[in-house]
Short mmCIF file of C-alpha atoms and ligand atoms in Angstrom, two decimals:
data_model
loop_
_atom_site.label_atom_id
_atom_site.label_comp_id
_atom_site.label_asym_id
_atom_site.label_seq_id
_atom_site.Cartn_x
_atom_site.Cartn_y
_atom_site.Cartn_z
CA MET A 4 -78.19 -46.61 -27.33
CA ALA A 5 -78.51 -43.00 -26.41
CA THR A 6 -78.38 -40.26 -29.61
CA LEU A 7 -78.43 -36.53 -30.85
CA LEU A 8 -78.93 -34.97 -33.65
CA ILE A 9 -76.94 -32.03 -35.18
CA LEU A 10 -79.15 -29.31 -37.44
CA ASN A 11 -78.57 -27.51 -39.69
CA ALA A 12 -74.26 -28.27 -39.83
CA LYS A 13 -71.84 -26.44 -41.99
CA ILE A 14 -69.42 -30.19 -42.27
CA VAL A 15 -66.21 -29.32 -43.00
CA ASN A 16 -64.53 -32.06 -44.01
CA GLU A 17 -62.29 -34.25 -46.13
CA ASN A 18 -61.34 -30.29 -48.10
CA SER A 19 -65.29 -29.34 -48.60
CA ILE A 20 -67.66 -27.43 -46.88
CA VAL A 21 -71.52 -28.50 -46.96
CA GLU A 22 -74.62 -27.86 -45.26
CA SER A 23 -76.61 -31.25 -43.58
CA ASP A 24 -77.35 -32.65 -39.36
CA ILE A 25 -75.71 -35.47 -38.53
CA TYR A 26 -77.62 -38.23 -36.31
CA ILE A 27 -75.33 -40.04 -33.84
CA ARG A 28 -76.08 -42.98 -32.11
CA GLY A 29 -74.70 -44.44 -29.51
CA GLY A 30 -71.55 -42.39 -30.13
CA ARG A 31 -70.96 -42.50 -33.94
CA ILE A 32 -72.11 -41.12 -36.61
CA GLU A 33 -75.03 -42.97 -38.06
CA LYS A 34 -76.67 -40.80 -40.91
CA ILE A 35 -75.13 -37.78 -42.40
CA ALA A 36 -78.05 -35.97 -44.48
CA LYS A 37 -79.33 -32.76 -46.01
CA ASP A 38 -82.76 -32.85 -43.91
CA LEU A 39 -82.72 -35.74 -40.20
CA SER A 40 -85.37 -33.08 -38.83
CA PHE A 41 -88.52 -35.63 -38.75
CA MET A 42 -85.87 -38.39 -36.57
CA LYS A 43 -87.36 -38.97 -33.31
CA VAL A 44 -84.01 -38.00 -30.85
CA ALA A 45 -82.96 -37.63 -26.88
CA ASN A 46 -80.88 -34.89 -28.17
CA VAL A 47 -81.08 -32.30 -30.75
CA LEU A 48 -78.41 -29.71 -30.84
CA ASP A 49 -79.28 -27.08 -33.60
CA VAL A 50 -76.39 -25.27 -35.00
CA LYS A 51 -77.91 -23.27 -37.41
CA GLY A 52 -74.81 -20.33 -39.71
CA LYS A 53 -72.21 -22.48 -37.12
CA HIS A 54 -69.49 -25.23 -38.99
CA VAL A 55 -69.33 -29.13 -37.33
CA MET A 56 -65.50 -29.77 -37.89
CA PRO A 57 -63.37 -32.96 -36.52
CA GLY A 58 -62.65 -33.10 -33.16
CA MET A 59 -58.71 -31.59 -32.61
CA ILE A 60 -56.57 -34.63 -32.34
CA ASP A 61 -54.33 -33.12 -30.06
CA ASP A 62 -50.28 -35.61 -30.41
CA GLN A 63 -48.68 -34.46 -28.34
CA VAL A 64 -50.15 -32.38 -24.59
CA HIS A 65 -48.46 -32.53 -20.79
CA PHE A 66 -51.50 -33.69 -18.27
CA ARG A 67 -48.45 -34.32 -16.21
CA GLU A 68 -50.70 -37.24 -14.39
CA PRO A 69 -49.38 -38.76 -12.61
CA GLY A 70 -46.43 -37.66 -10.04
CA LEU A 71 -47.25 -33.50 -11.57
CA THR A 72 -50.81 -33.36 -10.61
CA HIS A 73 -49.68 -29.70 -8.52
CA LYS A 74 -49.79 -28.54 -12.30
CA GLY A 75 -52.57 -30.48 -13.78
CA ASP A 76 -54.70 -33.59 -13.93
CA ILE A 77 -55.65 -36.11 -16.63
CA LYS A 78 -59.16 -34.56 -15.19
CA SER A 79 -58.35 -30.88 -14.94
CA GLU A 80 -56.79 -30.93 -18.40
CA SER A 81 -58.07 -32.92 -20.59
CA SER A 82 -61.27 -30.91 -19.72
CA ALA A 83 -59.55 -27.71 -20.71
CA ALA A 84 -59.22 -30.28 -23.64
CA VAL A 85 -62.41 -30.49 -25.15
CA ALA A 86 -63.49 -26.31 -24.24
CA GLY A 87 -60.93 -25.41 -27.46
CA GLY A 88 -62.15 -28.25 -29.34
CA VAL A 89 -59.67 -30.88 -28.61
CA THR A 90 -61.16 -34.46 -29.03
CA THR A 91 -58.30 -37.10 -28.49
CA PHE A 92 -55.50 -36.50 -26.63
CA PHE A 93 -51.99 -37.81 -27.24
CA ASP A 94 -50.04 -37.71 -23.29
CA MET A 95 -46.49 -37.32 -23.18
CA PRO A 96 -44.14 -40.17 -21.33
CA ASN A 97 -41.91 -37.03 -18.85
CA THR A 98 -44.80 -37.95 -15.26
CA ILE A 99 -43.19 -39.50 -13.04
CA PRO A 100 -42.58 -42.07 -12.77
CA ASN A 101 -41.45 -41.87 -16.87
CA VAL A 102 -43.23 -44.50 -18.62
CA LEU A 103 -40.04 -46.41 -20.03
CA ASN A 104 -42.68 -49.62 -20.21
CA SER A 105 -45.99 -51.18 -20.36
CA ASP A 106 -47.05 -51.39 -17.30
CA ILE A 107 -46.41 -48.04 -16.06
CA LEU A 108 -47.91 -46.98 -19.33
CA GLU A 109 -51.36 -48.97 -18.44
CA GLU A 110 -51.37 -47.83 -15.20
CA LYS A 111 -52.08 -44.16 -17.03
CA MET A 112 -54.23 -45.83 -19.29
CA GLN A 113 -57.04 -47.29 -16.17
CA LEU A 114 -55.89 -43.51 -14.63
CA ALA A 115 -57.77 -42.26 -17.86
CA ALA A 116 -60.08 -44.95 -17.94
CA LYS A 117 -61.59 -43.49 -14.32
CA THR A 118 -61.88 -39.35 -14.99
CA SER A 119 -60.02 -38.43 -18.71
CA ILE A 120 -63.66 -36.40 -20.67
CA ALA A 121 -61.51 -37.03 -23.40
CA ASN A 122 -60.04 -39.90 -25.36
CA TYR A 123 -56.87 -41.06 -24.82
CA SER A 124 -53.63 -42.28 -25.68
CA PHE A 125 -50.24 -42.31 -24.23
CA TYR A 126 -47.05 -42.90 -25.74
CA HIS A 127 -44.83 -45.41 -24.62
CA GLY A 128 -41.13 -43.00 -24.48
CA ALA A 129 -36.77 -44.54 -24.28
CA SER A 130 -34.06 -44.02 -22.58
CA ASN A 131 -30.20 -44.95 -22.49
CA ASP A 132 -31.17 -48.24 -20.78
CA ASN A 133 -34.94 -49.56 -21.47
CA LEU A 134 -34.40 -51.17 -25.39
CA GLU A 135 -35.59 -54.43 -23.75
CA ASP A 136 -38.84 -52.84 -23.23
CA ILE A 137 -39.32 -51.06 -26.38
CA LYS A 138 -38.43 -54.37 -28.45
CA VAL A 139 -42.22 -55.57 -27.25
CA ILE A 140 -44.36 -52.81 -26.93
CA ASP A 141 -47.29 -54.13 -28.16
CA PRO A 142 -48.29 -51.84 -31.51
CA LEU A 143 -51.68 -51.68 -30.12
CA ALA A 144 -51.38 -50.77 -27.28
CA CYS A 145 -49.87 -47.39 -27.96
CA CYS A 146 -49.72 -44.17 -30.02
CA GLY A 147 -45.69 -44.08 -30.25
CA LEU A 148 -42.56 -43.98 -28.84
CA LYS A 149 -41.48 -41.13 -27.85
CA VAL A 150 -37.27 -40.54 -27.58
CA PHE A 151 -36.17 -36.93 -26.59
CA MET A 152 -33.46 -36.65 -28.42
CA GLY A 153 -33.04 -33.41 -26.44
CA SER A 154 -33.29 -32.53 -22.77
CA SER A 155 -35.98 -31.10 -21.38
CA ASN A 156 -38.26 -31.13 -18.41
CA GLY A 157 -37.95 -35.51 -17.33
CA ASN A 158 -35.53 -37.93 -17.54
CA THR A 159 -36.01 -39.15 -20.64
CA LEU A 160 -33.52 -38.30 -23.18
CA VAL A 161 -31.28 -40.45 -25.30
CA ASP A 162 -27.74 -39.10 -25.70
CA VAL A 163 -25.70 -42.33 -26.71
CA GLU A 164 -25.13 -42.90 -30.20
CA GLU A 165 -25.35 -46.27 -30.20
CA THR A 166 -29.09 -46.52 -27.88
CA LEU A 167 -30.09 -43.52 -30.59
CA ASP A 168 -29.27 -46.52 -33.15
CA ASP A 169 -31.03 -49.28 -31.44
CA ILE A 170 -33.83 -47.76 -30.95
CA PHE A 171 -34.27 -46.61 -33.96
CA LYS A 172 -33.64 -50.42 -35.33
CA HIS A 173 -35.87 -52.22 -33.47
CA ALA A 174 -38.42 -49.71 -32.31
CA PRO A 175 -41.68 -52.00 -33.55
CA LEU A 176 -43.97 -48.81 -34.25
CA LEU A 177 -44.03 -45.15 -34.86
CA VAL A 178 -41.43 -43.04 -33.53
CA ALA A 179 -42.24 -39.33 -32.80
CA THR A 180 -39.27 -36.93 -31.79
CA HIS A 181 -37.98 -34.40 -29.92
CA CYS A 182 -35.12 -32.32 -32.13
CA GLU A 183 -32.42 -29.99 -30.59
CA ASP A 184 -28.60 -31.05 -30.52
CA SER A 185 -28.12 -31.53 -26.28
CA PRO A 186 -24.47 -31.22 -25.96
CA THR A 187 -25.08 -27.99 -28.67
CA ILE A 188 -27.63 -25.82 -26.21
CA VAL A 189 -25.33 -26.92 -23.32
CA GLU A 190 -22.51 -24.81 -25.18
CA ASN A 191 -24.44 -22.30 -25.82
CA GLU A 192 -25.54 -22.41 -22.49
CA GLU A 193 -21.73 -22.40 -20.72
CA ASN A 194 -21.00 -19.64 -23.64
CA TYR A 195 -23.73 -16.90 -22.05
CA ARG A 196 -23.83 -17.84 -18.19
CA GLN A 197 -19.74 -17.51 -18.94
CA ILE A 198 -21.37 -13.68 -19.15
CA TYR A 199 -24.74 -12.62 -17.53
CA GLY A 200 -24.06 -16.20 -14.72
CA ASP A 201 -27.39 -17.71 -13.92
CA ASP A 202 -29.60 -14.49 -14.70
CA ILE A 203 -29.85 -14.37 -18.85
CA PRO A 204 -31.81 -12.66 -19.98
CA ILE A 205 -35.17 -14.80 -21.35
CA GLU A 206 -34.68 -12.97 -25.07
CA LEU A 207 -31.71 -15.13 -25.69
CA HIS A 208 -33.26 -18.53 -25.59
CA SER A 209 -33.56 -19.12 -28.78
CA LYS A 210 -30.03 -18.44 -29.26
CA ILE A 211 -29.13 -21.56 -26.07
CA ARG A 212 -32.00 -23.94 -27.78
CA SER A 213 -31.49 -22.76 -31.48
CA GLU A 214 -31.23 -22.95 -35.17
CA GLU A 215 -28.34 -25.08 -35.45
CA ALA A 216 -29.87 -27.08 -32.24
CA CYS A 217 -32.86 -28.34 -33.19
CA VAL A 218 -31.38 -28.73 -37.36
CA LYS A 219 -28.38 -31.31 -35.86
CA SER A 220 -30.92 -33.04 -34.41
CA THR A 221 -33.66 -33.18 -37.12
CA ALA A 222 -30.95 -34.50 -39.38
CA LEU A 223 -30.01 -37.05 -36.97
CA ALA A 224 -33.20 -38.51 -36.54
CA MET A 225 -33.86 -38.20 -40.75
CA LYS A 226 -31.01 -40.13 -41.10
CA LEU A 227 -31.40 -43.12 -38.67
CA ALA A 228 -35.43 -43.36 -39.73
CA GLU A 229 -33.75 -43.85 -43.77
CA GLU A 230 -31.18 -46.63 -42.28
CA HIS A 231 -33.67 -48.83 -40.39
CA GLN A 232 -36.96 -47.95 -42.49
CA THR A 233 -38.49 -46.59 -39.53
CA ARG A 234 -41.38 -44.61 -39.01
CA LEU A 235 -40.71 -41.83 -37.83
CA HIS A 236 -42.93 -38.59 -36.42
CA ILE A 237 -41.00 -35.58 -35.16
CA LEU A 238 -42.54 -33.12 -33.32
CA HIS A 239 -42.66 -29.39 -32.87
CA ILE A 240 -40.98 -27.93 -35.58
CA THR A 241 -39.75 -24.21 -35.13
CA THR A 242 -37.34 -23.30 -37.96
CA ALA A 243 -37.33 -22.75 -41.69
CA LYS A 244 -34.31 -25.05 -41.92
CA GLU A 245 -35.94 -28.21 -41.59
CA THR A 246 -39.18 -27.30 -42.60
CA GLU A 247 -37.76 -27.39 -45.59
CA LYS A 248 -36.27 -31.23 -45.26
CA PHE A 249 -39.06 -32.59 -45.24
CA SER A 250 -40.66 -34.33 -48.66
CA GLU A 251 -44.12 -32.67 -49.37
CA LEU A 252 -45.61 -36.13 -51.35
CA PRO A 253 -48.12 -36.71 -50.22
CA LEU A 254 -48.35 -38.25 -46.78
CA LYS A 255 -49.62 -41.64 -46.90
CA GLU A 256 -45.97 -42.78 -48.87
CA LYS A 257 -43.64 -40.80 -46.58
CA LEU A 258 -42.22 -43.03 -44.25
CA ILE A 259 -41.42 -39.54 -41.98
CA THR A 260 -43.32 -36.92 -41.18
CA ALA A 261 -43.42 -34.11 -39.51
CA GLU A 262 -45.83 -31.54 -37.14
CA THR A 263 -45.82 -28.57 -35.39
CA CYS A 264 -46.99 -26.61 -32.11
CA SER A 265 -50.30 -24.07 -33.46
CA GLN A 266 -48.09 -21.02 -30.54
CA TYR A 267 -45.47 -21.44 -33.36
CA LEU A 268 -48.09 -19.92 -35.75
CA VAL A 269 -48.20 -17.07 -33.08
CA PHE A 270 -45.73 -16.17 -31.18
CA CYS A 271 -41.31 -15.92 -32.43
CA ASP A 272 -38.45 -14.76 -30.56
CA GLU A 273 -39.32 -10.94 -30.40
CA ASP A 274 -42.91 -11.65 -27.74
CA TYR A 275 -40.10 -12.68 -25.14
CA GLU A 276 -39.93 -9.27 -24.84
CA THR A 277 -43.54 -8.90 -23.54
CA LEU A 278 -44.01 -12.28 -22.05
CA GLY A 279 -40.83 -13.31 -20.75
CA SER A 280 -40.53 -16.47 -19.26
CA LEU A 281 -43.72 -16.89 -18.93
CA LEU A 282 -43.05 -17.49 -23.55
CA LYS A 283 -40.41 -20.49 -22.16
CA CYS A 284 -41.02 -24.21 -24.21
CA ASN A 285 -39.52 -26.52 -26.74
CA PRO A 286 -38.42 -25.85 -28.97
CA SER A 287 -37.88 -22.01 -28.41
CA PHE A 288 -39.88 -19.73 -30.64
CA LYS A 289 -37.39 -19.02 -33.63
CA THR A 290 -37.77 -15.80 -35.33
CA ALA A 291 -40.49 -14.10 -37.98
CA VAL A 292 -39.23 -15.83 -40.30
CA ASP A 293 -38.90 -19.17 -39.35
CA ARG A 294 -42.87 -18.53 -37.94
CA ALA A 295 -43.46 -17.58 -41.91
CA ALA A 296 -41.66 -20.28 -43.13
CA LEU A 297 -44.15 -22.62 -40.91
CA ILE A 298 -47.23 -21.67 -42.72
CA GLN A 299 -45.79 -22.01 -45.85
CA GLY A 300 -44.56 -25.69 -45.17
CA LEU A 301 -47.62 -26.44 -44.21
CA LEU A 302 -49.00 -25.02 -46.65
CA GLU A 303 -46.95 -26.88 -49.32
CA GLY A 304 -47.12 -30.09 -47.31
CA HIS A 305 -43.75 -30.27 -45.63
CA LEU A 306 -44.92 -29.87 -42.07
CA ASP A 307 -47.58 -32.25 -42.27
CA SER A 308 -50.27 -32.31 -39.31
CA ILE A 309 -50.79 -29.08 -36.24
CA GLY A 310 -51.04 -30.00 -32.59
CA THR A 311 -50.03 -28.06 -28.75
CA ASN A 312 -47.61 -29.27 -26.87
CA HIS A 313 -49.31 -28.14 -24.11
CA ALA A 314 -47.38 -28.52 -21.11
CA PRO A 315 -48.72 -26.93 -17.69
CA HIS A 316 -46.44 -24.97 -15.27
CA THR A 317 -47.86 -23.77 -12.65
CA LEU A 318 -47.46 -19.33 -12.37
CA GLN A 319 -45.31 -19.69 -9.64
CA GLU A 320 -42.96 -22.17 -11.52
CA LYS A 321 -42.90 -20.30 -14.16
CA GLN A 322 -40.94 -16.87 -12.45
CA GLY A 323 -37.56 -16.90 -11.35
CA ASN A 324 -34.36 -16.92 -13.37
CA TYR A 325 -33.19 -18.71 -16.77
CA PHE A 326 -32.78 -21.86 -14.98
CA ASP A 327 -34.56 -22.21 -12.72
CA VAL A 328 -37.58 -21.84 -14.77
CA PRO A 329 -39.57 -24.87 -16.63
CA ALA A 330 -39.92 -24.56 -19.74
CA GLY A 331 -43.70 -25.30 -21.65
CA LEU A 332 -47.08 -23.14 -22.17
CA PRO A 333 -50.57 -25.11 -21.71
CA MET A 334 -52.04 -25.27 -24.68
CA VAL A 335 -54.95 -26.78 -25.23
CA GLN A 336 -58.12 -24.29 -24.63
CA TYR A 337 -57.02 -21.91 -26.86
CA ALA A 338 -55.33 -23.26 -29.67
CA LEU A 339 -58.16 -23.91 -32.32
CA PRO A 340 -59.09 -20.68 -31.12
CA SER A 341 -56.13 -19.05 -32.32
CA LEU A 342 -55.37 -21.32 -35.08
CA LEU A 343 -59.26 -19.15 -36.22
CA GLU A 344 -57.21 -16.89 -36.42
CA HIS A 345 -55.54 -18.21 -39.85
CA TYR A 346 -58.47 -18.45 -41.20
CA GLN A 347 -60.48 -15.61 -40.78
CA ASP A 348 -56.97 -13.31 -42.04
CA GLY A 349 -57.57 -15.22 -45.14
CA ILE A 350 -54.26 -17.83 -44.90
CA PHE A 351 -55.63 -21.16 -44.51
CA SER A 352 -59.00 -21.96 -45.18
CA LEU A 353 -61.48 -24.46 -42.31
CA GLU A 354 -60.69 -27.56 -44.82
CA PHE A 355 -56.97 -26.64 -44.44
CA ILE A 356 -57.08 -27.16 -40.18
CA ALA A 357 -59.74 -29.27 -40.21
CA SER A 358 -56.92 -31.40 -42.79
CA LYS A 359 -54.29 -30.95 -39.84
CA THR A 360 -55.12 -30.69 -37.11
CA SER A 361 -57.45 -34.42 -37.23
CA HIS A 362 -57.70 -35.86 -40.27
CA ALA A 363 -53.79 -36.03 -41.28
CA VAL A 364 -53.43 -36.96 -37.22
CA ALA A 365 -55.47 -40.06 -37.42
CA ASP A 366 -53.80 -41.14 -40.72
CA ILE A 367 -49.93 -40.51 -39.17
CA PHE A 368 -51.14 -42.68 -35.87
CA ASN A 369 -53.80 -45.41 -37.87
CA VAL A 370 -56.29 -43.77 -35.13
CA LYS A 371 -58.72 -45.84 -36.35
CA ASP A 372 -62.72 -44.45 -36.86
CA ARG A 373 -61.37 -40.85 -36.40
CA GLY A 374 -60.48 -38.02 -37.36
CA TYR A 375 -62.48 -37.51 -40.14
CA ILE A 376 -67.23 -36.65 -40.05
CA ARG A 377 -68.13 -39.82 -41.98
CA GLU A 378 -71.26 -41.94 -41.12
CA GLY A 379 -69.70 -45.25 -38.87
CA TYR A 380 -67.00 -43.28 -37.47
CA TRP A 381 -66.87 -42.18 -34.10
CA ALA A 382 -68.88 -38.45 -33.10
CA ASP A 383 -65.81 -36.77 -32.15
CA LEU A 384 -66.73 -32.79 -33.24
CA VAL A 385 -66.04 -30.18 -32.78
CA VAL A 386 -68.79 -27.14 -33.65
CA VAL A 387 -66.91 -23.25 -34.41
CA ASP A 388 -68.95 -20.35 -34.21
CA LEU A 389 -66.96 -18.08 -36.49
CA ASP A 390 -68.47 -14.94 -35.43
CA THR A 391 -68.57 -15.08 -31.57
CA GLU A 392 -65.70 -13.74 -30.58
CA VAL A 393 -63.49 -14.42 -26.83
CA THR A 394 -60.84 -13.32 -25.39
CA ALA A 395 -58.63 -15.41 -24.11
CA SER A 396 -58.40 -14.38 -20.55
CA ASN A 397 -56.54 -15.99 -17.13
CA ASP A 398 -59.68 -16.18 -15.75
CA ASP A 399 -61.37 -18.39 -17.63
CA VAL A 400 -58.80 -21.51 -17.89
CA ILE A 401 -59.40 -24.83 -17.13
CA SER A 402 -56.13 -26.32 -16.92
CA LYS A 403 -55.11 -26.09 -13.35
CA CYS A 404 -51.62 -23.92 -13.90
CA GLY A 405 -54.54 -20.73 -14.36
CA TRP A 406 -52.75 -19.54 -17.19
CA THR A 407 -52.58 -18.77 -20.49
CA PRO A 408 -50.07 -16.91 -22.63
CA PHE A 409 -53.14 -15.82 -24.83
CA ASP A 410 -54.39 -13.75 -21.65
CA GLY A 411 -55.97 -10.47 -23.08
CA TYR A 412 -56.17 -12.03 -27.32
CA GLU A 413 -59.29 -11.16 -28.32
CA PHE A 414 -59.79 -14.27 -30.91
CA ARG A 415 -62.91 -13.22 -33.32
CA SER A 416 -63.82 -17.18 -33.21
CA SER A 417 -65.01 -19.28 -30.30
CA VAL A 418 -66.14 -23.43 -29.82
CA HIS A 419 -69.70 -23.12 -29.15
CA ALA A 420 -69.57 -26.41 -28.89
CA THR A 421 -67.62 -30.29 -28.57
CA ILE A 422 -68.97 -33.55 -28.68
CA VAL A 423 -67.04 -37.03 -26.86
CA ASN A 424 -67.98 -40.32 -28.34
CA GLY A 425 -71.29 -38.27 -29.10
CA ASN A 426 -71.93 -36.78 -25.48
CA LEU A 427 -72.06 -33.09 -25.74
CA VAL A 428 -68.82 -32.19 -23.04
CA TYR A 429 -68.74 -28.71 -23.19
CA ILE A 430 -70.89 -26.43 -24.78
CA ASN A 431 -72.22 -22.55 -23.86
CA GLN A 432 -68.49 -22.02 -22.41
CA LYS A 433 -69.27 -24.62 -19.51
CA VAL A 434 -67.44 -28.23 -19.42
CA ARG A 435 -70.13 -31.32 -18.71
CA ASN A 436 -69.25 -33.61 -16.55
CA GLY A 437 -71.08 -36.88 -16.28
CA ASN A 438 -69.37 -38.74 -19.55
CA LEU A 439 -65.99 -40.29 -20.03
CA GLY A 440 -63.50 -40.46 -22.85
CA GLN A 441 -62.60 -43.50 -24.64
CA ARG A 442 -59.10 -45.63 -24.94
CA ILE A 443 -57.75 -45.12 -29.10
CA GLU A 444 -57.51 -48.06 -30.88
CA PHE A 445 -55.55 -48.20 -33.69
CA ASP A 446 -55.85 -49.71 -37.07
CA ARG A 447 -51.55 -50.68 -37.93
CA LYS A 448 -49.43 -53.19 -38.44
CA LYS A 449 -45.61 -52.98 -36.99
CA ARG A 450 -43.81 -50.07 -37.00
CA SER A 451 -46.19 -48.10 -38.34
N1 NCD B 515 -42.35 -28.75 -24.60
C1 NCD B 515 -41.54 -28.22 -23.35
O1 NCD B 515 -41.30 -26.53 -22.92
N2 NCD B 515 -42.05 -28.66 -22.18
C2 NCD B 515 -42.17 -29.76 -21.88
C3 NCD B 515 -40.66 -30.54 -22.28
C4 NCD B 515 -40.99 -30.99 -23.61
O2 NCD B 515 -41.66 -31.22 -24.28
O3 NCD B 515 -39.30 -30.52 -23.87
C5 NCD B 515 -42.28 -30.07 -20.71
O4 NCD B 515 -42.76 -31.45 -20.04
O5 NCD B 515 -42.92 -28.90 -19.91
#
């Protein structure tokens, strides 16, 4: 059975940092102890001076396979993911065909089994007419049911109120929502179209995909979850007003949890001026005040987790007028270095970053034996170097789309190595092929 010994790790886990060695056998952590250097192993990784964190579990990515593979595919995007310390991803259903039944879901699982470098699961999608498919989802077969309560890329909008009500009533597992009220967005679009025609300045994206649209849709999702006692996880929160609506209770006591994304902690609407439509994504970037409220909301426990919503589009697609440019940013490769900037600035501790990017996500989705650095758990780890800078560059982007909104950013910390199921899949800026990720297992009861 393959063995790996990690020496001199500063282990960041469950609110503490402890210097120890980690012995891994058969993909799992067998022993965490002070001096294991006497052990006979196949591979040794000495990480002296560096920190070992649980690999990021990214609860929302768009890896584009099948159907949109000119933007990305599971191999290319999972390679970018491990380069960014993401060891598990949950992929969205707006691929082609949209994932609206369990057969299509299983086909995606099969594709991932052949090419994914990271561990994986997939969302089942919802539409206005797949309630019967939703009712029979096996809660152990996928990470959740994704409901687009606001239109975005793909055809999975649910905008019939009774259907939405039925979905919340019958969903056999966690419902994850994209909350932006479509009628509000359409009305805003029409108002600005009258002034600008199709050439609406990108700076107005956050006035079209407005605070009001987010707040309204999030309020509806929360109301439905409470009415039907549905386990709800609201994705990519972007406003102060939504943040304050979420409870500060311990995660395990919450019916409704909320996530934001690393990019909303970096950029705000002022950045449209320099980055233009590259920064077009849904939901939009709101004000600097909202950005500060998201950071505070995470620190206070209103917001539970941080994902990326990695959504690659080619540079060519990102040129054009407001309506033609697709929304979405590639994020997986530099999300963790960008979060570590908040550590370098004294805002987040490393333990806090581990909690929001890994422990909490494992808890929200009831992921089995991952998300923590514990004996018996799978060895999904990221070695971070807080003393070695990395300059993000389009030239180094692994994602098929070939660009990053961080092009030219100098991050003060870098990902040194990534380990998935005990296999070293990334080190010294190189992805190592040869080991494939696993399908995530869940430890859940119905509707959790
Ligand atoms: N986030 C985005 O701006 N775009 C996503 C769709 C989505 O999540 O809204 C995409 O698929 O490109």
